[in-house]
């Protein structure tokens, strides 16, 4: 499978988040060409500010692998990760992070901050942004347009 294939899997999870009324972000963790972790945003339904797609995917992968260190794994997420999620990726020792759309409000992979460029941190991952960026961005744009229309109708 290619980066695009893994991002399409993350997009499917983003759609699940949207159906649940959550901001549509999905993530998968890949190791040796296989998906070992999946997650989508659920902070509203779980009453948990840490229930981001990336955190859910990391937790799923750690349970499946049997180790919180996810050495050699790659994480694919539809939206540029925030500070919390980048921190979790570093603690998990994720080797590579691939994201779709940029997040100009809370992105910590270059849009607002770039934690990946901080040489003082003890772990570094390779970073690639923009994979299926238009599709990933459209899922978010459509979701927020629908939400605004619903609020206007009330």
mmCIF file of C-alpha atoms in Angstrom:
data_model
loop_
_atom_site.group_PDB
_atom_site.id
_atom_site.type_symbol
_atom_site.label_atom_id
_atom_site.label_comp_id
_atom_site.label_asym_id
_atom_site.label_seq_id
_atom_site.Cartn_x
_atom_site.Cartn_y
_atom_site.Cartn_z
ATOM 1 C CA UNK A 1 0.000 0.000 0.000
ATOM 2 C CA UNK A 2 1.119 3.563 -0.690
ATOM 3 C CA UNK A 3 0.875 6.765 1.348
ATOM 4 C CA UNK A 4 -2.275 7.623 -0.597
ATOM 5 C CA UNK A 5 -3.845 4.261 0.282
ATOM 6 C CA UNK A 6 -3.141 4.744 3.996
ATOM 7 C CA UNK A 7 -4.514 8.287 3.866
ATOM 8 C CA UNK A 8 -7.682 6.980 2.203
ATOM 9 C CA UNK A 9 -8.088 4.607 5.154
ATOM 10 C CA UNK A 10 -7.703 7.576 7.503
ATOM 11 C CA UNK A 11 -10.332 9.466 5.459
ATOM 12 C CA UNK A 12 -12.788 6.593 5.969
ATOM 13 C CA UNK A 13 -12.289 6.982 9.714
ATOM 14 C CA UNK A 14 -12.787 10.754 9.426
ATOM 15 C CA UNK A 15 -16.162 10.038 7.833
ATOM 16 C CA UNK A 16 -17.065 7.857 10.837
ATOM 17 C CA UNK A 17 -16.229 10.784 13.123
ATOM 18 C CA UNK A 18 -18.459 13.092 11.067
ATOM 19 C CA UNK A 19 -21.351 10.618 11.266
ATOM 20 C CA UNK A 20 -20.940 10.661 15.056
ATOM 21 C CA UNK A 21 -21.083 14.479 15.099
ATOM 22 C CA UNK A 22 -17.373 14.814 15.801
ATOM 23 C CA UNK A 23 -14.896 16.955 13.876
ATOM 24 C CA UNK A 24 -13.970 14.614 11.004
ATOM 25 C CA UNK A 25 -10.372 13.613 11.574
ATOM 26 C CA UNK A 26 -9.128 10.065 11.110
ATOM 27 C CA UNK A 27 -5.774 8.398 11.684
ATOM 28 C CA UNK A 28 -4.069 5.073 11.096
ATOM 29 C CA UNK A 29 -0.801 3.654 12.356
ATOM 30 C CA UNK A 30 1.136 1.490 9.929
ATOM 31 C CA UNK A 31 3.954 -0.964 10.561
ATOM 32 C CA UNK A 32 5.630 -3.073 7.902
ATOM 33 C CA UNK A 33 2.959 -2.185 5.342
ATOM 34 C CA UNK A 34 0.024 -3.203 7.574
ATOM 35 C CA UNK A 35 -2.390 -1.061 9.540
ATOM 36 C CA UNK A 36 -1.921 -1.822 13.234
ATOM 37 C CA UNK A 37 -3.952 1.030 14.722
ATOM 38 C CA UNK A 38 -7.039 3.044 13.800
ATOM 39 C CA UNK A 39 -8.735 6.027 15.364
ATOM 40 C CA UNK A 40 -11.046 8.952 14.782
ATOM 41 C CA UNK A 41 -11.945 12.066 16.737
ATOM 42 C CA UNK A 42 -14.258 11.457 19.697
ATOM 43 C CA UNK A 43 -13.684 14.178 22.333
ATOM 44 C CA UNK A 44 -17.369 15.178 22.392
ATOM 45 C CA UNK A 45 -18.835 11.687 22.744
ATOM 46 C CA UNK A 46 -16.116 10.511 25.142
ATOM 47 C CA UNK A 47 -16.110 13.738 27.187
ATOM 48 C CA UNK A 48 -12.344 13.609 26.785
ATOM 49 C CA UNK A 49 -10.202 16.451 25.432
ATOM 50 C CA UNK A 50 -7.457 13.949 24.592
ATOM 51 C CA UNK A 51 -9.699 11.772 22.391
ATOM 52 C CA UNK A 52 -8.141 12.951 19.138
ATOM 53 C CA UNK A 53 -7.854 10.612 16.168
ATOM 54 C CA UNK A 54 -4.088 10.299 16.547
ATOM 55 C CA UNK A 55 -4.294 9.411 20.243
ATOM 56 C CA UNK A 56 -6.955 6.773 19.540
ATOM 57 C CA UNK A 57 -4.847 5.273 16.733
ATOM 58 C CA UNK A 58 -1.720 5.245 18.929
ATOM 59 C CA UNK A 59 -3.634 3.541 21.752
ATOM 60 C CA UNK A 60 -5.059 0.951 19.364
ATOM 61 C CA UNK A 61 -1.627 0.224 17.874
ATOM 62 C CA UNK A 62 0.031 -0.010 21.302
ATOM 63 C CA UNK A 63 -2.583 -2.535 22.457
ATOM 64 C CA UNK A 64 -2.209 -4.630 19.330
ATOM 65 C CA UNK A 65 1.588 -4.561 19.371
ATOM 66 C CA UNK A 66 1.785 -4.964 23.132
ATOM 67 C CA UNK A 67 4.129 -2.042 23.690
ATOM 68 C CA UNK A 68 3.679 1.706 24.100
ATOM 69 C CA UNK A 69 6.823 2.202 22.047
ATOM 70 C CA UNK A 70 5.765 2.013 18.430
ATOM 71 C CA UNK A 71 9.249 1.833 16.947
ATOM 72 C CA UNK A 72 9.242 1.580 13.172
ATOM 73 C CA UNK A 73 5.616 2.695 12.885
ATOM 74 C CA UNK A 74 4.210 5.474 10.740
ATOM 75 C CA UNK A 75 1.127 7.549 11.510
ATOM 76 C CA UNK A 76 -1.199 8.892 8.816
ATOM 77 C CA UNK A 77 -3.726 11.564 9.823
ATOM 78 C CA UNK A 78 -6.130 13.652 7.760
ATOM 79 C CA UNK A 79 -5.357 16.920 9.596
ATOM 80 C CA UNK A 80 -2.037 18.355 10.735
ATOM 81 C CA UNK A 81 -1.518 17.224 14.337
ATOM 82 C CA UNK A 82 -1.728 19.506 17.367
ATOM 83 C CA UNK A 83 0.875 19.916 20.110
ATOM 84 C CA UNK A 84 -0.677 17.196 22.285
ATOM 85 C CA UNK A 85 -0.717 14.668 19.469
ATOM 86 C CA UNK A 86 2.824 15.427 18.317
ATOM 87 C CA UNK A 87 3.980 14.948 21.909
ATOM 88 C CA UNK A 88 2.258 11.563 22.063
ATOM 89 C CA UNK A 89 3.824 10.564 18.731
ATOM 90 C CA UNK A 90 7.272 11.477 20.042
ATOM 91 C CA UNK A 91 6.738 9.500 23.267
ATOM 92 C CA UNK A 92 5.569 6.523 21.188
ATOM 93 C CA UNK A 93 8.691 6.845 18.999
ATOM 94 C CA UNK A 94 6.723 7.074 15.758
ATOM 95 C CA UNK A 95 9.239 7.083 12.891
ATOM 96 C CA UNK A 96 7.231 9.004 10.316
ATOM 97 C CA UNK A 97 4.146 11.217 10.325
ATOM 98 C CA UNK A 98 2.092 11.904 7.206
ATOM 99 C CA UNK A 99 -0.793 14.367 7.276
ATOM 100 C CA UNK A 100 -3.330 15.671 4.800
ATOM 101 C CA UNK A 101 -4.720 19.172 5.359
ATOM 102 C CA UNK A 102 -2.889 21.895 7.229
ATOM 103 C CA UNK A 103 -4.346 23.296 10.447
ATOM 104 C CA UNK A 104 -3.735 27.041 10.570
ATOM 105 C CA UNK A 105 -5.200 27.346 14.079
ATOM 106 C CA UNK A 106 -3.492 24.596 16.077
ATOM 107 C CA UNK A 107 -1.097 22.798 13.723
ATOM 108 C CA UNK A 108 2.181 21.781 15.346
ATOM 109 C CA UNK A 109 3.833 20.423 12.202
ATOM 110 C CA UNK A 110 4.566 23.735 10.523
ATOM 111 C CA UNK A 111 1.384 25.801 10.303
ATOM 112 C CA UNK A 112 1.479 27.410 13.766
ATOM 113 C CA UNK A 113 4.468 25.655 15.344
ATOM 114 C CA UNK A 114 6.879 23.053 14.055
ATOM 115 C CA UNK A 115 7.735 20.691 16.880
ATOM 116 C CA UNK A 116 9.357 18.358 14.375
ATOM 117 C CA UNK A 117 12.052 21.006 13.789
ATOM 118 C CA UNK A 118 12.950 21.398 17.485
ATOM 119 C CA UNK A 119 16.437 19.967 17.837
ATOM 120 C CA UNK A 120 16.177 20.132 21.650
ATOM 121 C CA UNK A 121 13.582 17.361 21.738
ATOM 122 C CA UNK A 122 14.929 13.858 22.259
ATOM 123 C CA UNK A 123 12.973 12.164 19.482
ATOM 124 C CA UNK A 124 12.517 13.130 15.887
ATOM 125 C CA UNK A 125 10.214 11.772 13.223
ATOM 126 C CA UNK A 126 10.204 12.353 9.517
ATOM 127 C CA UNK A 127 7.313 14.518 8.422
ATOM 128 C CA UNK A 128 5.334 14.787 5.217
ATOM 129 C CA UNK A 129 2.303 17.006 4.757
ATOM 130 C CA UNK A 130 -0.153 17.529 1.957
ATOM 131 C CA UNK A 131 -1.057 13.921 1.086
ATOM 132 C CA UNK A 132 -4.606 14.127 -0.312
ATOM 133 C CA UNK A 133 -4.757 17.625 1.225
ATOM 134 C CA UNK A 134 -7.704 18.747 -0.910
ATOM 135 C CA UNK A 135 -9.804 15.689 -0.038
ATOM 136 C CA UNK A 136 -8.907 15.911 3.638
ATOM 137 C CA UNK A 137 -9.700 19.626 3.699
ATOM 138 C CA UNK A 138 -13.008 19.124 1.893
ATOM 139 C CA UNK A 139 -14.241 16.670 4.538
ATOM 140 C CA UNK A 140 -13.638 19.347 7.176
ATOM 141 C CA UNK A 141 -15.063 22.211 5.101
ATOM 142 C CA UNK A 142 -18.214 20.251 4.282
ATOM 143 C CA UNK A 143 -18.673 19.256 7.930
ATOM 144 C CA UNK A 144 -18.429 22.813 9.230
ATOM 145 C CA UNK A 145 -20.670 24.147 6.434
ATOM 146 C CA UNK A 146 -23.310 21.573 7.398
ATOM 147 C CA UNK A 147 -22.953 22.461 11.071
ATOM 148 C CA UNK A 148 -23.365 26.203 10.327
ATOM 149 C CA UNK A 149 -26.444 25.482 8.202
ATOM 150 C CA UNK A 150 -27.967 23.435 11.025
ATOM 151 C CA UNK A 151 -27.328 26.219 13.544
ATOM 152 C CA UNK A 152 -28.805 28.795 11.187
ATOM 153 C CA UNK A 153 -31.943 26.665 10.730
ATOM 154 C CA UNK A 154 -32.558 26.529 14.471
#
